[in-house]
Amino acid sequence: MKVLMKILFIFLTVVAVYTSFSQNVQLDDFVGEDKLAHAGFYFFMTILGIYAFRWYAVLWVAGLSSVLELIQKYVPTRDSNIFDLLSNMLGIGMASLIVGLIHFRRRRRMRGNLSARGEAKDGIIEKVEDPFKFHT
């Protein structure tokens, strides 16, 4: 499963680079559709990256997004837009936050510090091995 996630992540990286240099496609259905597409694409890419390559992928995705937006300034068929970059970062941030919250909650539950309703049984947090640490 992890190999499939790595392949999908690399594929999405190639798609991001290709679409950044291809001709500009206009989405005229409603205002903001382009920004929603940016946020959604980088949201999905970040989640895949975190589970495939751990948290280092967040830095990779944010860096890739920034570099691609900067390079688009010099591509004649594209235009660089700060709001595209902000949409990308919003998707990356939302994905990181959601995965982080899920990760935190599962770790606490695996330690036995949460009841079935999600309330802390005691104020003591025991040190346990990270269940989401990928061993290669």
Short mmCIF file of C-alpha atoms in Angstrom, two decimals:
data_model
loop_
_atom_site.label_atom_id
_atom_site.label_comp_id
_atom_site.label_asym_id
_atom_site.label_seq_id
_atom_site.Cartn_x
_atom_site.Cartn_y
_atom_site.Cartn_z
CA MET A 1 0.00 0.00 0.00
CA LYS A 2 2.83 2.37 0.83
CA VAL A 3 4.44 1.73 -2.55
CA LEU A 4 1.17 2.64 -4.27
CA MET A 5 1.00 5.88 -2.28
CA LYS A 6 4.57 6.72 -3.30
CA ILE A 7 3.76 6.08 -6.96
CA LEU A 8 0.61 8.25 -6.75
CA PHE A 9 2.54 11.02 -5.01
CA ILE A 10 5.25 11.01 -7.68
CA PHE A 11 2.55 10.96 -10.37
CA LEU A 12 0.86 14.00 -8.79
CA THR A 13 4.22 15.77 -8.67
CA VAL A 14 4.62 15.18 -12.41
CA VAL A 15 1.05 16.37 -13.03
CA ALA A 16 1.73 19.55 -11.02
CA VAL A 17 4.87 20.31 -13.02
CA TYR A 18 3.24 19.51 -16.36
CA THR A 19 0.14 21.62 -15.72
CA SER A 20 2.29 24.51 -14.52
CA PHE A 21 3.95 24.74 -17.93
CA SER A 22 1.03 23.80 -20.17
CA GLN A 23 -1.31 26.35 -21.71
CA ASN A 24 -3.50 28.25 -19.30
CA VAL A 25 -6.95 26.67 -19.00
CA GLN A 26 -9.80 29.01 -18.12
CA LEU A 27 -12.46 27.72 -15.77
CA ASP A 28 -15.48 29.99 -16.15
CA ASP A 29 -18.21 28.02 -14.37
CA PHE A 30 -18.04 30.10 -11.18
CA VAL A 31 -15.69 32.54 -9.57
CA GLY A 32 -13.10 30.81 -7.43
CA GLU A 33 -13.23 27.42 -9.13
CA ASP A 34 -9.55 27.78 -10.03
CA LYS A 35 -8.61 28.47 -6.41
CA LEU A 36 -10.72 25.55 -5.21
CA ALA A 37 -8.94 23.29 -7.72
CA HIS A 38 -5.55 24.52 -6.45
CA ALA A 39 -6.44 23.93 -2.80
CA GLY A 40 -7.99 20.52 -3.50
CA PHE A 41 -5.08 19.29 -5.61
CA TYR A 42 -2.45 20.27 -3.04
CA PHE A 43 -4.65 19.00 -0.18
CA PHE A 44 -4.78 15.53 -1.75
CA MET A 45 -1.10 15.63 -2.72
CA THR A 46 -0.08 16.55 0.83
CA ILE A 47 -2.10 13.75 2.41
CA LEU A 48 -0.58 11.21 0.03
CA GLY A 49 2.88 12.62 0.68
CA ILE A 50 2.54 12.47 4.46
CA TYR A 51 1.47 8.83 4.43
CA ALA A 52 3.99 7.84 1.76
CA PHE A 53 7.06 9.82 2.87
CA ARG A 54 6.14 11.07 6.37
CA TRP A 55 6.05 14.73 7.33
CA TYR A 56 8.99 15.69 5.10
CA ALA A 57 6.55 15.67 2.22
CA VAL A 58 4.85 18.80 3.56
CA LEU A 59 8.06 20.76 2.98
CA TRP A 60 8.46 19.21 -0.46
CA VAL A 61 4.89 20.05 -1.53
CA ALA A 62 5.08 23.62 -0.17
CA GLY A 63 8.45 24.17 -1.86
CA LEU A 64 7.25 22.70 -5.14
CA SER A 65 4.15 24.88 -5.07
CA SER A 66 6.19 28.03 -4.41
CA VAL A 67 8.79 27.29 -7.07
CA LEU A 68 6.18 26.44 -9.71
CA GLU A 69 4.25 29.65 -9.06
CA LEU A 70 7.47 31.65 -9.27
CA ILE A 71 8.51 29.98 -12.54
CA GLN A 72 5.07 30.61 -14.06
CA LYS A 73 5.92 34.31 -13.98
CA TYR A 74 8.44 33.65 -16.78
CA VAL A 75 6.35 31.23 -18.88
CA PRO A 76 4.61 33.13 -21.72
CA THR A 77 1.44 31.00 -21.72
CA ARG A 78 0.99 31.17 -17.92
CA ASP A 79 0.52 33.87 -15.33
CA SER A 80 1.78 33.88 -11.79
CA ASN A 81 -0.79 34.73 -9.16
CA ILE A 82 -0.23 35.18 -5.44
CA PHE A 83 -3.76 33.96 -4.78
CA ASP A 84 -2.94 30.66 -6.50
CA LEU A 85 -0.02 30.28 -4.14
CA LEU A 86 -2.22 31.14 -1.16
CA SER A 87 -4.79 28.57 -2.31
CA ASN A 88 -2.05 25.96 -2.60
CA MET A 89 -0.82 26.76 0.90
CA LEU A 90 -4.38 26.62 2.25
CA GLY A 91 -4.76 23.09 0.86
CA ILE A 92 -1.38 22.06 2.26
CA GLY A 93 -2.18 23.57 5.66
CA MET A 94 -5.63 21.98 5.87
CA ALA A 95 -4.25 18.56 4.96
CA SER A 96 -1.43 18.88 7.51
CA LEU A 97 -3.85 19.98 10.21
CA ILE A 98 -6.33 17.17 9.55
CA VAL A 99 -3.66 14.45 9.38
CA GLY A 100 -2.01 15.90 12.49
CA LEU A 101 -5.26 15.86 14.44
CA ILE A 102 -6.04 12.30 13.36
CA HIS A 103 -2.51 11.25 14.23
CA PHE A 104 -2.68 12.93 17.67
CA ARG A 105 -6.07 11.43 18.48
CA ARG A 106 -5.04 7.92 17.45
CA ARG A 107 -1.85 8.12 19.48
CA ARG A 108 -3.79 9.15 22.57
CA ARG A 109 -6.38 6.45 22.02
CA MET A 110 -3.68 3.78 21.53
CA ARG A 111 -2.15 4.83 24.85
CA GLY A 112 -5.49 4.26 26.51
CA ASN A 113 -5.85 7.83 27.74
CA LEU A 114 -9.14 8.40 25.95
CA SER A 115 -12.47 6.91 26.80
CA ALA A 116 -14.90 5.83 24.10
CA ARG A 117 -16.28 9.39 24.02
CA GLY A 118 -12.83 10.89 23.57
CA GLU A 119 -12.39 12.27 27.08
CA ALA A 120 -9.11 11.95 28.93
CA LYS A 121 -9.25 9.30 31.66
CA ASP A 122 -6.33 10.84 33.52
CA GLY A 123 -3.95 13.69 32.99
CA ILE A 124 -0.98 11.39 32.54
CA ILE A 125 0.38 10.85 29.06
CA GLU A 126 2.50 7.76 28.80
CA LYS A 127 5.40 7.52 26.41
CA VAL A 128 4.76 4.86 23.75
CA GLU A 129 6.17 4.08 20.36
CA ASP A 130 4.62 6.09 17.54
CA PRO A 131 2.14 3.76 15.80
CA PHE A 132 2.28 5.82 12.59
CA LYS A 133 6.04 5.78 12.24
CA PHE A 134 6.77 3.96 9.02
CA HIS A 135 9.50 1.40 9.23
CA THR A 136 11.34 0.74 5.98
#
